[in-house]
XYZ file of C-alpha atoms in Angstrom:
413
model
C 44.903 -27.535 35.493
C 42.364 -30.528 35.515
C 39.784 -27.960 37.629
C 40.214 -25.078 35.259
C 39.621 -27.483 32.007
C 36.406 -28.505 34.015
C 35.501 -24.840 34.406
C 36.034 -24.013 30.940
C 33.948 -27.030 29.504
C 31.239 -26.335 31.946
C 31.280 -22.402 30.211
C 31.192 -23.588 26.741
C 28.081 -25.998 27.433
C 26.252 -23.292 28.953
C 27.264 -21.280 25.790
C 29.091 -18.650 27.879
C 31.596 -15.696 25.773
C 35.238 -17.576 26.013
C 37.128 -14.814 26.201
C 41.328 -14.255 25.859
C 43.110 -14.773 29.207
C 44.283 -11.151 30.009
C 48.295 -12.161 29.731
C 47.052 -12.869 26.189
C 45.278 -10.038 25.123
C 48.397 -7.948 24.230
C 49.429 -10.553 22.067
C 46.053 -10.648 20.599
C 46.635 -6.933 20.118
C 49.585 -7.447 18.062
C 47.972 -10.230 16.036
C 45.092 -7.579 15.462
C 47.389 -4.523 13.769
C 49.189 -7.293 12.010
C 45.705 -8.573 10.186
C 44.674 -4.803 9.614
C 48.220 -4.354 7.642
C 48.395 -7.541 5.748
C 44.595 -7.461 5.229
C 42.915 -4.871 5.212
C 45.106 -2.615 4.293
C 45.492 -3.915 0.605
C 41.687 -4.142 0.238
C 41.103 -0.687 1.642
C 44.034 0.240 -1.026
C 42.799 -1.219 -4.218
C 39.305 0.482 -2.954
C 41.574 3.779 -3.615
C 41.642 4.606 0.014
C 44.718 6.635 1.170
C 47.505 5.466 3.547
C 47.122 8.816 5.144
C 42.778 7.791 5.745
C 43.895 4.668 6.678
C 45.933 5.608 9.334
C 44.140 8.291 10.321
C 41.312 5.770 11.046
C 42.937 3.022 13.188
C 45.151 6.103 15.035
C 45.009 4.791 18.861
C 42.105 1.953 17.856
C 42.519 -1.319 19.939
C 39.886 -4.544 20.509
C 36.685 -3.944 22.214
C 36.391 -7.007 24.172
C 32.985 -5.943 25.312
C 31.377 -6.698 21.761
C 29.257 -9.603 21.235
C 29.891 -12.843 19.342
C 33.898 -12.444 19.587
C 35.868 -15.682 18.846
C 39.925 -14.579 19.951
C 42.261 -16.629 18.313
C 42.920 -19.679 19.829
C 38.740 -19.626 20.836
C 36.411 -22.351 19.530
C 33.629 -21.225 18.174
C 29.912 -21.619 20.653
C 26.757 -21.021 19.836
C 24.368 -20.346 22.980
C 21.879 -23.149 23.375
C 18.885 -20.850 23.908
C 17.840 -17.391 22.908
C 15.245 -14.618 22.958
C 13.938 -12.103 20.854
C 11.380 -10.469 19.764
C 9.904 -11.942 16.976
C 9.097 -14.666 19.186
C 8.342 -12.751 22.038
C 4.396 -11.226 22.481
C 4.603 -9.372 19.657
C 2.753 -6.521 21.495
C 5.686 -5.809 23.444
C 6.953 -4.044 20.666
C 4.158 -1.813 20.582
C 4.583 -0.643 24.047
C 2.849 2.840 24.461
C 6.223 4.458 25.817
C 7.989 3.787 22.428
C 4.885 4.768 20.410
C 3.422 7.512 21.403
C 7.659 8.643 22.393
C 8.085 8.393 18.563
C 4.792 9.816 17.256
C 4.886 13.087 19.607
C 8.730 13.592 18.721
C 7.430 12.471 14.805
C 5.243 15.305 14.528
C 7.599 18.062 15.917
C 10.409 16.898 12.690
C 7.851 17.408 10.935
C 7.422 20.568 11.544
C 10.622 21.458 11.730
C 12.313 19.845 8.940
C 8.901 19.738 6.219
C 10.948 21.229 3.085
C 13.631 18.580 3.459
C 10.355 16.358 3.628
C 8.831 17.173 1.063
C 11.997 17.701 -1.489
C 12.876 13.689 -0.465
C 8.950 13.086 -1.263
C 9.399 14.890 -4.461
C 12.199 12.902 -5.765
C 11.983 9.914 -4.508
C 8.061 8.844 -3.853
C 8.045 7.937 -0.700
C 5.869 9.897 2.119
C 7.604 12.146 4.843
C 5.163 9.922 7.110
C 7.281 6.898 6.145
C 10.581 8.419 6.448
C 10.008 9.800 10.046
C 9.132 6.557 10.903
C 12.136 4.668 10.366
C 14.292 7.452 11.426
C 12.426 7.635 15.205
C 12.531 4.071 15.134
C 16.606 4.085 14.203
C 17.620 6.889 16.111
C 14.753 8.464 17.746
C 15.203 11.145 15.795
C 18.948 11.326 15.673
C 18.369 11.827 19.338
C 19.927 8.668 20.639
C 23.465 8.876 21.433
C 25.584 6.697 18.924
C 28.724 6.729 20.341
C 30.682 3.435 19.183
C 34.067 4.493 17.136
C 32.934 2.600 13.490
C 36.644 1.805 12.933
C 36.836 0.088 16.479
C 33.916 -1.719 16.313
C 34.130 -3.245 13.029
C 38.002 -3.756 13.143
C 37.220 -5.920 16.115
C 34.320 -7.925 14.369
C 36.395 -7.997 11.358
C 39.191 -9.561 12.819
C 37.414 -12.055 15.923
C 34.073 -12.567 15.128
C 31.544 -15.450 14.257
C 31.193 -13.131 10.951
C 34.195 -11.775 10.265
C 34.151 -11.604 6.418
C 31.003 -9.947 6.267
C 32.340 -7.283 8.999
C 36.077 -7.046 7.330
C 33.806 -6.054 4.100
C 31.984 -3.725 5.804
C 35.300 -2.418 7.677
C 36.388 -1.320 4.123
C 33.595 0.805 3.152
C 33.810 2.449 5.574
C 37.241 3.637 4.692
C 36.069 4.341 1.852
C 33.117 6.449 3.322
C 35.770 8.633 5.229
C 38.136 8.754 2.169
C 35.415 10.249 0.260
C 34.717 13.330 3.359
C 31.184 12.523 4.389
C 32.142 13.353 8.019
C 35.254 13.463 9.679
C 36.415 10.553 11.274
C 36.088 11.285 13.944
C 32.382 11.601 13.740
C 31.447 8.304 12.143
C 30.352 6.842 14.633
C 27.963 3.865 14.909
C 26.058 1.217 17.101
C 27.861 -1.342 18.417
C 26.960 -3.725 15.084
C 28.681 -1.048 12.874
C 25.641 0.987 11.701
C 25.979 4.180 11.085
C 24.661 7.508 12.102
C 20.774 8.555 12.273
C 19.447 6.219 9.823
C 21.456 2.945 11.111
C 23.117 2.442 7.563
C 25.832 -0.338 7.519
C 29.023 0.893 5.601
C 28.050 -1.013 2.759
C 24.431 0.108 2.389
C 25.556 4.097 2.653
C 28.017 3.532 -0.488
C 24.390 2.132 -2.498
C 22.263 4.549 -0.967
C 23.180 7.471 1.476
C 22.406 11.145 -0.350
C 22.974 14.689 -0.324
C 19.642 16.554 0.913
C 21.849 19.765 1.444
C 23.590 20.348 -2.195
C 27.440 20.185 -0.418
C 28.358 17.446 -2.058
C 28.500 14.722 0.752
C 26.270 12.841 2.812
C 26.307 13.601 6.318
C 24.056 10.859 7.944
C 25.373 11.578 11.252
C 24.881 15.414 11.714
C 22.974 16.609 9.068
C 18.255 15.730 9.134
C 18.226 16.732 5.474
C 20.812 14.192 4.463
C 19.264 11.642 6.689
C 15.944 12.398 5.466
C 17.209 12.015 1.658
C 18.873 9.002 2.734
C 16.174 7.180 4.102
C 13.871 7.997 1.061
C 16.461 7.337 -1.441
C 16.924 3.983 0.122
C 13.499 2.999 0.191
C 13.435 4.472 -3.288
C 15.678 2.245 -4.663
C 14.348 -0.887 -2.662
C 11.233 -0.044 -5.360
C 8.812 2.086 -3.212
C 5.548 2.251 -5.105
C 4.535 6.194 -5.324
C 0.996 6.388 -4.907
C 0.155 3.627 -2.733
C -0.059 3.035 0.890
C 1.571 0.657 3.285
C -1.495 -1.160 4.225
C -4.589 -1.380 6.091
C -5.550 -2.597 9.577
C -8.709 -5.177 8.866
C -11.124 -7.805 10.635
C -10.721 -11.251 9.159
C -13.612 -13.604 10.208
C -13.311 -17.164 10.523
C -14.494 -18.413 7.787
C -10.693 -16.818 6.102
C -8.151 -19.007 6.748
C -5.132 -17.534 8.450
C -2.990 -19.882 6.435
C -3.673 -17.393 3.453
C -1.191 -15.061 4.667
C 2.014 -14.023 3.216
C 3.830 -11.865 0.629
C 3.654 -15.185 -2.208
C -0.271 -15.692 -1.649
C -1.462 -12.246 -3.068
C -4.712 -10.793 -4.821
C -6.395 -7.925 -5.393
C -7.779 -6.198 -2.174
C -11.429 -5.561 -3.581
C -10.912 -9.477 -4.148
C -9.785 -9.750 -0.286
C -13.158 -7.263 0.555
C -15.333 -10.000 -1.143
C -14.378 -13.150 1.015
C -15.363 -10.833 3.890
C -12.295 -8.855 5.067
C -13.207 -5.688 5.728
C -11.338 -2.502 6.843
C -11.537 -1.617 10.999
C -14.163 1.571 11.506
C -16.089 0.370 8.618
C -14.382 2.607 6.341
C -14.109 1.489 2.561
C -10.630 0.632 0.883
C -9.415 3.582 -1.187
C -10.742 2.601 -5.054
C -7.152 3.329 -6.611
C -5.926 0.371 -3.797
C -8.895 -1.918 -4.221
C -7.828 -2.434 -7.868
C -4.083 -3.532 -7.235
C -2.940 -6.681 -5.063
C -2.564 -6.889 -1.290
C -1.615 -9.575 1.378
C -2.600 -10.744 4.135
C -0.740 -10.247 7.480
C -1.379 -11.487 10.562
C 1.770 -11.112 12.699
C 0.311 -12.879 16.013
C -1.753 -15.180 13.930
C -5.235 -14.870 15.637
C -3.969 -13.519 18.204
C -3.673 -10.332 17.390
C -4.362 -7.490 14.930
C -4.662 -8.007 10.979
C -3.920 -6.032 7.905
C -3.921 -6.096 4.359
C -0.516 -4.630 3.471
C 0.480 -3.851 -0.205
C 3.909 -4.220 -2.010
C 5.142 -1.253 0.332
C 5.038 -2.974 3.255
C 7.642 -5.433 1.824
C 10.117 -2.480 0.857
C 10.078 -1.576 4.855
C 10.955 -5.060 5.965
C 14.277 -4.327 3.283
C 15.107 -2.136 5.704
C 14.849 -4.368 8.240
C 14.006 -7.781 7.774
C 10.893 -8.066 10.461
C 7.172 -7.852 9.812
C 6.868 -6.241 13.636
C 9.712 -3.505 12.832
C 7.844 -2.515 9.230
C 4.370 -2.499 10.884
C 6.062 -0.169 13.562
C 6.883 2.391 11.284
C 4.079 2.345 9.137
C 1.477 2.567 12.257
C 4.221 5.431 13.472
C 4.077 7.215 10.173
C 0.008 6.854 9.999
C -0.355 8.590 13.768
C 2.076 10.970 13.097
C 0.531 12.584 9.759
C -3.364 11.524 10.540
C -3.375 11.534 14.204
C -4.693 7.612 13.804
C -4.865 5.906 17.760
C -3.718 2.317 18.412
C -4.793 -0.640 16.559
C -8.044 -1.324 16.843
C -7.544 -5.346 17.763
C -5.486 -6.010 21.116
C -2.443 -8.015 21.122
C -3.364 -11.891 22.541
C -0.915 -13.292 25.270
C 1.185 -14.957 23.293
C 4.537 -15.511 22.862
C 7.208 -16.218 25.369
C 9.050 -19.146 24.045
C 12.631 -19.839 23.588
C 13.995 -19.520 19.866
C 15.373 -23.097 20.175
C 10.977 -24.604 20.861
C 10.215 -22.716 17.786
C 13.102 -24.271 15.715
C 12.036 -27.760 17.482
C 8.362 -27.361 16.112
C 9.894 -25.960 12.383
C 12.112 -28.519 12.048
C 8.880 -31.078 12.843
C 6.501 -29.303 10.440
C 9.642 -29.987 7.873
C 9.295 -33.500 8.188
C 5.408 -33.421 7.676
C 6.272 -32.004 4.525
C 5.757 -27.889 5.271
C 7.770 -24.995 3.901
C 8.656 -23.272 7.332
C 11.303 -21.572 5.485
C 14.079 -22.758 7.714
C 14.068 -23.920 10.855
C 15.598 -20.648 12.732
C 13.432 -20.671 15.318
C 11.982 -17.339 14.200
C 7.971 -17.632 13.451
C 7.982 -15.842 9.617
C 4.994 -15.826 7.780
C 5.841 -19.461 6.479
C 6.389 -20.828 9.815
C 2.971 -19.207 10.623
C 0.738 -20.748 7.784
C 2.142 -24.141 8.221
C 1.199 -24.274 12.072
C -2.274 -22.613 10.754
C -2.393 -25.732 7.904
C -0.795 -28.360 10.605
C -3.658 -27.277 12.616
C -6.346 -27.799 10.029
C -5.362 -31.115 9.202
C -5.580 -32.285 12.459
C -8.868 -31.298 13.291
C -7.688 -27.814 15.114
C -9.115 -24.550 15.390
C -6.269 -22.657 13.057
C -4.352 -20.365 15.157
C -1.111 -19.630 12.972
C 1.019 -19.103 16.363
C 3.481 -21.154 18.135
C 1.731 -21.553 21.447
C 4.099 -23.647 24.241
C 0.619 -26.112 24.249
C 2.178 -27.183 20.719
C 5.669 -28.201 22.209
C 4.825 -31.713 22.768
C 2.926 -32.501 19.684
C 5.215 -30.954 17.349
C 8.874 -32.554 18.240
């Protein structure tokens, strides 16, 4: 007993999945169809889904012990101690050419073949067919990716053991209510293993707000139905206040004398404003006159290290749909090469990157104490975490870089 207590500390400090013993899991089990009775149940009812929906829905459904971040009962909670991703990763990595040029080729054929559902979304909602291929090859590829999790299963387990599990129980319920209402059969929701659903990745939730009918039946079948996912996507960027008329933004040089500490969606001005301290537009090409007159920001994802852009309030609305300046760039740069046959970014992505999430939060939660609005220390370099290396570096005599570089580790504990 004393060796397998040593075991399982030794797993928890390494930040290893605990998982239920296997004797236990059918007891689990039982605890788990007890919790969707006595609490889900009445939710999903006073939502004015149907016993018959509900049990429809949970027919056969057990745990998935394979999904991430599960606490069984009985399971302290762990957090690993270190973690990767890529936002602080080389951001360049998520331009590989593979996943561009896989989603601008496959880009241009939906466009041909699905332009009138295109261009009714465009016509009621705003927003270019450009930008709504782009998010739906970067969701689905194209509803070509096979989403094969069972949405009940998924979120019924994350509902009931996991590090969220209100948020997931919420989600859980809508979509009940999503399969009360006939959108798809149940057995066709199905969704990632997070709980998103169908082509355009919508969490239960977000489909109740903003899922629509691009066919006229009635429903909103996001998982085999383009026109619906096409209306979908628009409606939701639509409603996330899409500006009709104006671009995304605008791949620029920005010469030394411009701080990169200027970036960010709270440091705006106008973009014929931005042209006059020197920025200019790659290719030499002048910014459109109806843009130059309205406000733009400064991004600079990789700091100097990389490519630049003035981006306008659009750009913003793209990180709604996913809360990364890399995944919004993505899709506008897809949308661009898809509708004007644009090439790569004209700037080359610097080698940087490559630290763990937990260095980043180290040098965040430093720049706190010197007074700097990192905007949490989460170990993910934002725009704020950016700017305040870039300001850190000024006032110490440095050559502004607006990156965290592992050179930076020891200076910034």
């Amino acid at each position: 007993m004393r060796v397998r207590a040593m075991c399982v500390a030794v797993m928890l400090v390494l930040g290893w999945a605990v998982q239920a013993p296997a004797q236990d899991r059918a007891g689990v089990e039982r605890q788990f169809r007890g919790w969707l009775e006595q609490t889900v149940w009445p939710q999903a009812s006073r939502k004015g889904v149907s016993r018959a929906t509900f049990d429809r829905a949970f027919q056969g459904v057990s745990l998935d012990w394979d999904l991430p971040d599960l606490v069984p009962p009985g399971t302290p909670v762990q957090t690993p101690k270190r973690q990767r991703q890529a936002e602080f990763g080389n951001p360049g990595k998520y331009f590989n050419r593979g996943s561009v040029e896989g989603a601008t080729a496959v880009g241009r054929q939906m466009a041909r073949a699905h332009a009138q559902a295109l261009a009714r979304a465009e016509a009621r909602t705003g927003v270019p067919g450009r930008i709504v291929l782009g998010i739906w090859g970067r969701e689905s590829g194209y509803g070509r990716v096979a989403i094969t999790h069972d949405v009940f299963r998924v979120l019924g387990t994350k509902g009931f053991m996991s590090t969220r599990a209100g948020y997931f129980t919420e989600e859980l319920v809508a979509a009940l209510q999503i399969a009360e209402a006939g959108h798809a059969p149940s057995g066709a929701m199905k969704s990632s293993w997070a709980g998103a659903l169908g082509q355009p990745q919508f969490m239960p939730t977000s489909f109740l707000k903003y899922a629509a009918d691009g066919t006229g039946d009635g429903h909103a079948d996001i998982w085999r139905s383009e026109a619906d996912t096409i209306a979908s996507i628009a409606n939701y960027l639509a409603k996330h206040g899409w500006q009709k008329g104006r671009d995304w933004g605008f791949e620029v040089q920005v010469p030394e004398g411009v701080s990169c500490t200027l970036e960010g969606p709270d440091q705006g001005r106008r973009i014929r404003d931005w042209a006059a301290m020197g920025i200019t537009r790659v290719g030499g090409k002048a910014f459109p006159e109806a843009e130059a007159r309205q406000q733009g920001f400064l991004l600079m994802p990789a700091g100097r290290s990389g490519p630049a852009f003035i981006v306008t309030p659009n750009f913003y609305v793209l990180k709604d749909y996913n809360m990364s300046d890399l995944y919004a760039l993505f899709v506008g740069h897809v949308g661009d090469r898809i509708q004007y046959g644009m090439g790569d970014f004209t700037a080359r992505w610097g080698q940087v990157g490559g630290l763990y999430r937990s260095d980043v939060a180290v040098m965040q939660r430093a720049l706190e104490g010197m007074g700097h609005d990192v905007g949490g220390a989460d170990g993910l370099p934002g725009f704020k975490t950016r700017r305040s290396i870039g300001r850190w570096q000024e006032a110490t005599g440095q050559r502004a870089t607006c990156f965290p570089e592992a050179a930076m580790k020891a200076r910034l504990r």
